[in-house]
Every structure is written in structure tokens, then in C-alpha cells.
Amino acid sequence: MIMEVDQDDSAWTRTVDVAVVGFGAAGAIAAIEAADAGATVEVLEKMPFPGGLSAVSAGGLRYTTDADAAFTYLQSTCGGKTPDDVLRVLADGMLGLPDYLDGLAAACGATVKRISAVGNYPFPGYETLGFCQVDEVPSLTGATAWHAVEGPRDGAKLLAILETNMASRRIATRFGTAARRLIRDGSGRVLGLVAERGGETVRIRARGGVVLACGGFENNPAMQAQYFETGPVVPGSFLGNTGDGILMAQEVGADLWHMWHYHGPYGMRHPDPEYRLGFFMKALPMWTPGRDDAVSNLGVTDAEGQPSQQRAVVEIPWILVDQDGRRFMDEYPPYMSDTGVRPFDTFDPVKQRYPRLPAFALLDEPGRKRIPIGRAVANDLDHRYRWSGDNSAEIELGILKQASTIAALAERIGVPAAALERTVAAWNDACARGEDDAFGRRDDTMVPIVTPPFLAAEVWPMVINTQGGPVHDSRQRVLNPFGEPILGLYAAGELGSVFGHIYLAGGNLAECVVGGRIAGREAARLADH
């Protein structure tokens, strides 16, 4: 039942101008902007630590040197599934991102770098895009972790400067406080919310409104079963995103969009079911189709803006096979974390199964010694794992199975031996010729599988983050199915992301900042009325 109260209801626990749900990048930016507009702000975070998925991201915010060109690019990457006015606002905001980040960084003595990085796909406007990223944070010098993030990763550097900016503004932050339901009046305006903390229920009035910035549904199997073709997917890095904001917004009439679209690669699982996060495969540099420089689209620029460092694409020692022992995809697509999961969706109507759930990564002994094929990335206090340098520990754990022949390996993983032998022979022939006729994998990434013992690991689709959620307009106001704003309710970040077709690396962090700024200002403005 939707909770309704009158404007002067005396049952509120406390009153603020703006309530923000979620302490990731979007929530922090919304809180900072609302506070700078003169509003009193409270941030609710259900986890005992901050950061969400933002803290374990690569930390790069997509910016542009040409807003018109970026708008054109966003139209292509969103595939006609997001209104132009929403994309126009994001493109305009991306133009000023580096300067805005500079200002936040300066508050704590941090520095920001610009990175030359064209768009992931060669759509019109892709050459005007780059990354801005927090480089050095004095308070993190020598640190081995930031809250629940080991490392800390570059995303944690971004969150660290946001945390400092919030503290300097004395923004109230309540950890371990889970938002449960929205409260509205008889006209439908959102007045505040109900939250729980330590078994206690609190009712927070928000005069200007509620900003939902609490992420997607990466750890909600029931929602995934409804919206993802294959059903539940292994979460990669964070267990706190369970779709709470989506459910709350639905209850007060929000429309939804992009619910099918999630961002992720394929990866592996720990044999212990209590370890609920997946393992990513080795980080593979992105590359842009059609470019003949054979390098990643990431390159740090020097003082003159010229590339000073570039990372070549890497050889990867594995191929993927399905349960029938056959390859089914290019194992190194241009942006692994975007489309790496999509080939796993295929359903076999004859055998009534998903023949790629799981699939298997296949490699040989030199491949095992070449690189650690897996890695753990987590914003979590209870999930800690260090992948071994030569993958030997993972053999002991049973993540990797090995055998002296391909036929024996096929028996161990339960695939037809003859089919697997044909697949490996065809692959080795393709490596010798330097051409993958079957799936077009780049020849500079191909490695033959010839030397025993041979190894295989189950691989599964993994979700980094979902893109779906409540529809919002160019002012970040949540809309109902008739395109009308729900007064007092805003969404920012990956909660109802603009991306509904394919993803743009750094795009979610860009919209966390651009959308968070707008949502915070809009809610603060409404508090004055």
C-alpha cells in the first residue's frame, strides 16, 4: 500500500530539504549540489560503508571536447531508446566534466588527469571523447584500502574526493540505513520516505524531494529472472544493489526503461556458494573497430595533449566452448565488459536448454603460466580473494580442471570428446594461418592450445551493473507511464541509466555526475517553493 500523509503530519522523525538514497558517485554529487544550493541534505546508505559500484569502477568519467559530436555519438550508442533531450543534457554536461572534477579535487589537494580515449565503437563523434580521472589523492598515498575497497582502485579515488567534499559541507550521512518506502500526499507528490536502521523505523520528510541514487539490481535474482533472458546472473563486485530504488519508484507510479540491459563480461565462480561474487577474467584493454593502430583506445596524454602511453591489445590464451564442445563467439570483443555476456543468451529449443550456461574456457600449460586468467574486484568487507599468479591455486580449488589430453579434459567437463578435439584442431589451424574464419577474433590476440596438460574452467555471464530503472526526463524527474513527472522524486546514476542499447565506457560515471548535479539542484529548488 502506498504511504500517504498530509503536509503537516507531525509523525515525521526529522525533516530536511533533500533526502538522497545511496552513497555512490551519483548520490554524493546530488548531495554536494543540493548543499551548495543552500539545502539541508541527508544521505542514506544501507551498507555500513560507502562507494557502491562507483568505488570499484575504473574511475574514468567520459567527457567530450565537442558537445554536439558527443550528442550524435550518444544517439547511436543508445539506439533510439532514450529521448534526445535527455541525451542532449548529458552531452552538454560532459563538455564541462574535467573542470568540474578539477574543482572537487582541489578541495582535498588531489589532481585530475585527462586521458585520450576515443569511443568504444566508431560511431560519428567518437573521436571527440576522452576520460577524466582522479590521479593522486594525498590522503590515500600509501593506503592499502579505502573503506571496503582493497587497493584502492581508481574509482575509490573518485569517491574519496567526494567524501571529503561532503564532509566539508557537513552533509549528514547515515550508514546502515535502508530506505524502504516513499511517502506521498494525496496529490501524488513525494514528501519523504520510510527507512530502517538497526531495527528502528524512521520517517524522513524531504521538503524538496527524494533523490534515488541507489543503483540497480545486480544482486536481486528475482528481478533478473524477470528481465534477463537467461535469468539470474553472477554479480561481479557489490552485493548492495538489490533494486530497492526501482521498487520504491514503481510503487508511486514510475515507468521503467532499459530493464533488459546490463553491462558485463563473462567470468568464473568460486566453488564455495558462500562466496557470492564472481571472478572477472583478466582485464583486457578495449579496442575500437576500424582503427588500424592495433592498440587499445586508452592512452595517457602528455602536456601537449599527445599520446604518451598506449596499451596494446593482449594475447589471451583461452578459447570458449559450449556444452557441445564448440566455439560460439569472439572471445575478445572490442569492449569485453559491454558485450561479453551477450552470446550466452542463446536458447536451444530442441534440447530445451541454454547450451552456454555454463560455457568453458579452454587453455594449455603455457597459457596457464602466461597470465593469471582471473581476478577479484569487490566493494565488500567479507569477500576477499587474491588470484594466484600462475593459476595454480585455482587448480587446487577446482576452479580450473586439468587433464593430459583434450579427450580426457572433455570427459572431466562433460562435453563430447570428438567435438572438442575438432574445435581445438580448428583453432590451432586458425592460429597457424593467423585468421579466425569462424568468429573473426583479432590475430594479435590468438594463442594456440597445443601443450599438455590442458585446462578448462566454467565461465558464466557476470553483471557489473544494470542500466534499467525508472524513466527520467532531462531534469532527472521520475516520470509515470504517461510521461508526467512525479513531483518530488528524482533518479540519478545507473538507477534508470540512459544507456539502452550498448554501453559507453565511463558513461555511467559521467551520468552520475551530470545527472547527480541536476537532481540535487532541482530538489533544492523545489524545497524553496
PDB file of C-alpha atoms in Angstrom, residues 280-417:
ATOM      1  CA  PHE A 280      36.402 -11.462 -13.696  1.00  0.00           C
ATOM      2  CA  MET A 281      38.669 -12.767 -16.431  1.00  0.00           C
ATOM      3  CA  LYS A 282      41.964 -10.962 -16.919  1.00  0.00           C
ATOM      4  CA  ALA A 283      41.407  -7.278 -17.682  1.00  0.00           C
ATOM      5  CA  LEU A 284      41.550  -6.881 -21.445  1.00  0.00           C
ATOM      6  CA  PRO A 285      42.302  -3.473 -22.953  1.00  0.00           C
ATOM      7  CA  MET A 286      39.475  -2.078 -25.045  1.00  0.00           C
ATOM      8  CA  TRP A 287      39.915  -1.520 -28.770  1.00  0.00           C
ATOM      9  CA  THR A 288      37.847   0.306 -31.356  1.00  0.00           C
ATOM     10  CA  PRO A 289      36.781  -1.479 -34.566  1.00  0.00           C
ATOM     11  CA  GLY A 290      38.134   0.013 -37.759  1.00  0.00           C
ATOM     12  CA  ARG A 291      41.222   1.564 -36.242  1.00  0.00           C
ATOM     13  CA  ASP A 292      44.440   0.162 -37.687  1.00  0.00           C
ATOM     14  CA  ASP A 293      46.804   1.146 -34.880  1.00  0.00           C
ATOM     15  CA  ALA A 294      46.333  -2.238 -33.162  1.00  0.00           C
ATOM     16  CA  VAL A 295      46.294  -0.590 -29.751  1.00  0.00           C
ATOM     17  CA  SER A 296      43.776  -0.060 -27.040  1.00  0.00           C
ATOM     18  CA  ASN A 297      41.690   3.087 -27.141  1.00  0.00           C
ATOM     19  CA  LEU A 298      43.207   4.136 -23.826  1.00  0.00           C
ATOM     20  CA  GLY A 299      46.296   6.303 -23.879  1.00  0.00           C
ATOM     21  CA  VAL A 300      47.521   8.871 -21.388  1.00  0.00           C
ATOM     22  CA  THR A 301      48.347  12.217 -22.963  1.00  0.00           C
ATOM     23  CA  ASP A 302      51.360  14.370 -22.297  1.00  0.00           C
ATOM     24  CA  ALA A 303      51.422  18.118 -21.636  1.00  0.00           C
ATOM     25  CA  GLU A 304      50.837  18.861 -25.324  1.00  0.00           C
ATOM     26  CA  GLY A 305      47.865  16.517 -25.451  1.00  0.00           C
ATOM     27  CA  GLN A 306      49.679  13.878 -27.481  1.00  0.00           C
ATOM     28  CA  PRO A 307      49.521  10.174 -26.601  1.00  0.00           C
ATOM     29  CA  SER A 308      52.401   9.382 -24.293  1.00  0.00           C
ATOM     30  CA  GLN A 309      51.444   5.867 -23.350  1.00  0.00           C
ATOM     31  CA  GLN A 310      49.348   3.227 -25.065  1.00  0.00           C
ATOM     32  CA  ARG A 311      48.445  -0.308 -24.128  1.00  0.00           C
ATOM     33  CA  ALA A 312      48.400  -2.844 -26.920  1.00  0.00           C
ATOM     34  CA  VAL A 313      45.710  -5.456 -27.052  1.00  0.00           C
ATOM     35  CA  VAL A 314      46.969  -8.615 -25.405  1.00  0.00           C
ATOM     36  CA  GLU A 315      47.230 -12.234 -26.376  1.00  0.00           C
ATOM     37  CA  ILE A 316      44.763 -14.288 -24.384  1.00  0.00           C
ATOM     38  CA  PRO A 317      45.482 -17.989 -24.016  1.00  0.00           C
ATOM     39  CA  TRP A 318      41.919 -19.313 -23.933  1.00  0.00           C
ATOM     40  CA  ILE A 319      39.012 -20.031 -26.195  1.00  0.00           C
ATOM     41  CA  LEU A 320      35.400 -20.554 -25.119  1.00  0.00           C
ATOM     42  CA  VAL A 321      33.374 -23.649 -25.937  1.00  0.00           C
ATOM     43  CA  ASP A 322      29.761 -24.545 -25.219  1.00  0.00           C
ATOM     44  CA  GLN A 323      28.370 -27.750 -23.737  1.00  0.00           C
ATOM     45  CA  ASP A 324      28.619 -29.381 -27.165  1.00  0.00           C
ATOM     46  CA  GLY A 325      32.357 -28.651 -27.324  1.00  0.00           C
ATOM     47  CA  ARG A 326      32.062 -25.909 -29.967  1.00  0.00           C
ATOM     48  CA  ARG A 327      33.296 -22.337 -30.055  1.00  0.00           C
ATOM     49  CA  PHE A 328      30.472 -19.805 -30.188  1.00  0.00           C
ATOM     50  CA  MET A 329      31.976 -16.284 -30.057  1.00  0.00           C
ATOM     51  CA  ASP A 330      34.953 -13.999 -30.457  1.00  0.00           C
ATOM     52  CA  GLU A 331      36.491 -14.284 -27.004  1.00  0.00           C
ATOM     53  CA  TYR A 332      37.996 -10.784 -27.230  1.00  0.00           C
ATOM     54  CA  PRO A 333      35.292  -8.369 -28.416  1.00  0.00           C
ATOM     55  CA  PRO A 334      36.134  -4.643 -28.617  1.00  0.00           C
ATOM     56  CA  TYR A 335      34.759  -3.946 -25.165  1.00  0.00           C
ATOM     57  CA  MET A 336      34.592  -7.145 -23.141  1.00  0.00           C
ATOM     58  CA  SER A 337      32.690  -5.584 -20.250  1.00  0.00           C
ATOM     59  CA  ASP A 338      29.960  -4.353 -22.565  1.00  0.00           C
ATOM     60  CA  THR A 339      29.027  -7.181 -24.909  1.00  0.00           C
ATOM     61  CA  GLY A 340      30.984 -10.100 -23.454  1.00  0.00           C
ATOM     62  CA  VAL A 341      27.823 -11.553 -21.903  1.00  0.00           C
ATOM     63  CA  ARG A 342      25.507 -11.375 -24.892  1.00  0.00           C
ATOM     64  CA  PRO A 343      26.431 -14.594 -26.713  1.00  0.00           C
ATOM     65  CA  PHE A 344      25.463 -16.552 -23.591  1.00  0.00           C
ATOM     66  CA  ASP A 345      21.757 -15.743 -24.069  1.00  0.00           C
ATOM     67  CA  THR A 346      21.149 -18.304 -26.814  1.00  0.00           C
ATOM     68  CA  PHE A 347      18.445 -20.873 -26.035  1.00  0.00           C
ATOM     69  CA  ASP A 348      18.367 -24.256 -27.769  1.00  0.00           C
ATOM     70  CA  PRO A 349      14.664 -25.042 -28.386  1.00  0.00           C
ATOM     71  CA  VAL A 350      15.437 -28.608 -29.493  1.00  0.00           C
ATOM     72  CA  LYS A 351      17.273 -29.585 -26.318  1.00  0.00           C
ATOM     73  CA  GLN A 352      15.389 -27.029 -24.162  1.00  0.00           C
ATOM     74  CA  ARG A 353      18.489 -25.627 -22.537  1.00  0.00           C
ATOM     75  CA  TYR A 354      20.941 -22.758 -22.593  1.00  0.00           C
ATOM     76  CA  PRO A 355      23.972 -24.571 -24.042  1.00  0.00           C
ATOM     77  CA  ARG A 356      26.370 -21.836 -22.884  1.00  0.00           C
ATOM     78  CA  LEU A 357      25.350 -21.828 -19.222  1.00  0.00           C
ATOM     79  CA  PRO A 358      27.962 -22.660 -18.300  1.00  0.00           C
ATOM     80  CA  ALA A 359      30.458 -22.477 -21.103  1.00  0.00           C
ATOM     81  CA  PHE A 360      34.110 -23.432 -20.667  1.00  0.00           C
ATOM     82  CA  ALA A 361      37.372 -21.512 -21.062  1.00  0.00           C
ATOM     83  CA  LEU A 362      39.983 -23.833 -22.532  1.00  0.00           C
ATOM     84  CA  LEU A 363      43.775 -23.327 -22.386  1.00  0.00           C
ATOM     85  CA  ASP A 364      47.033 -25.261 -22.206  1.00  0.00           C
ATOM     86  CA  GLU A 365      50.002 -25.393 -19.840  1.00  0.00           C
ATOM     87  CA  PRO A 366      51.972 -22.489 -21.388  1.00  0.00           C
ATOM     88  CA  GLY A 367      48.737 -20.493 -21.320  1.00  0.00           C
ATOM     89  CA  ARG A 368      48.318 -21.226 -17.627  1.00  0.00           C
ATOM     90  CA  LYS A 369      51.793 -19.913 -16.913  1.00  0.00           C
ATOM     91  CA  ARG A 370      51.412 -16.903 -19.203  1.00  0.00           C
ATOM     92  CA  ILE A 371      48.976 -14.823 -17.132  1.00  0.00           C
ATOM     93  CA  PRO A 372      46.595 -15.094 -14.177  1.00  0.00           C
ATOM     94  CA  ILE A 373      43.356 -15.640 -16.069  1.00  0.00           C
ATOM     95  CA  GLY A 374      41.092 -14.387 -13.276  1.00  0.00           C
ATOM     96  CA  ARG A 375      40.810 -11.528 -10.793  1.00  0.00           C
ATOM     97  CA  ALA A 376      38.588 -10.424  -7.926  1.00  0.00           C
ATOM     98  CA  VAL A 377      37.251  -6.866  -7.660  1.00  0.00           C
ATOM     99  CA  ALA A 378      34.982  -6.138  -4.701  1.00  0.00           C
ATOM    100  CA  ASN A 379      33.495  -3.365  -2.628  1.00  0.00           C
ATOM    101  CA  ASP A 380      32.719  -5.710   0.224  1.00  0.00           C
ATOM    102  CA  LEU A 381      34.146  -6.445   3.645  1.00  0.00           C
ATOM    103  CA  ASP A 382      33.544 -10.195   3.554  1.00  0.00           C
ATOM    104  CA  HIS A 383      34.655 -11.134   0.033  1.00  0.00           C
ATOM    105  CA  ARG A 384      38.411 -11.136  -0.280  1.00  0.00           C
ATOM    106  CA  TYR A 385      40.363 -13.192  -2.783  1.00  0.00           C
ATOM    107  CA  ARG A 386      43.769 -12.864  -4.466  1.00  0.00           C
ATOM    108  CA  TRP A 387      44.077 -14.817  -7.698  1.00  0.00           C
ATOM    109  CA  SER A 388      47.374 -16.676  -7.955  1.00  0.00           C
ATOM    110  CA  GLY A 389      49.959 -15.526 -10.467  1.00  0.00           C
ATOM    111  CA  ASP A 390      50.200 -18.863 -12.268  1.00  0.00           C
ATOM    112  CA  ASN A 391      46.616 -20.076 -11.660  1.00  0.00           C
ATOM    113  CA  SER A 392      47.901 -22.990  -9.585  1.00  0.00           C
ATOM    114  CA  ALA A 393      45.828 -22.155  -6.512  1.00  0.00           C
ATOM    115  CA  GLU A 394      42.724 -22.198  -8.665  1.00  0.00           C
ATOM    116  CA  ILE A 395      43.563 -25.723  -9.832  1.00  0.00           C
ATOM    117  CA  GLU A 396      43.698 -26.761  -6.174  1.00  0.00           C
ATOM    118  CA  LEU A 397      40.340 -25.064  -5.549  1.00  0.00           C
ATOM    119  CA  GLY A 398      38.774 -26.824  -8.517  1.00  0.00           C
ATOM    120  CA  ILE A 399      38.024 -23.655 -10.488  1.00  0.00           C
ATOM    121  CA  LEU A 400      40.376 -24.985 -13.153  1.00  0.00           C
ATOM    122  CA  LYS A 401      40.246 -28.653 -14.119  1.00  0.00           C
ATOM    123  CA  GLN A 402      43.138 -30.262 -15.981  1.00  0.00           C
ATOM    124  CA  ALA A 403      43.872 -33.412 -17.966  1.00  0.00           C
ATOM    125  CA  SER A 404      46.680 -34.829 -20.070  1.00  0.00           C
ATOM    126  CA  THR A 405      44.665 -34.961 -23.298  1.00  0.00           C
ATOM    127  CA  ILE A 406      41.810 -32.988 -24.847  1.00  0.00           C
ATOM    128  CA  ALA A 407      39.659 -36.119 -24.801  1.00  0.00           C
ATOM    129  CA  ALA A 408      40.295 -36.642 -21.096  1.00  0.00           C
ATOM    130  CA  LEU A 409      39.542 -32.983 -20.403  1.00  0.00           C
ATOM    131  CA  ALA A 410      36.279 -33.293 -22.339  1.00  0.00           C
ATOM    132  CA  GLU A 411      35.267 -36.142 -20.052  1.00  0.00           C
ATOM    133  CA  ARG A 412      36.088 -34.087 -16.966  1.00  0.00           C
ATOM    134  CA  ILE A 413      33.899 -31.181 -18.038  1.00  0.00           C
ATOM    135  CA  GLY A 414      31.161 -33.272 -19.620  1.00  0.00           C
ATOM    136  CA  VAL A 415      31.390 -32.312 -23.299  1.00  0.00           C
ATOM    137  CA  PRO A 416      31.685 -34.613 -26.335  1.00  0.00           C
ATOM    138  CA  ALA A 417      35.351 -35.539 -26.780  1.00  0.00           C
TER     139      ALA A 417
END
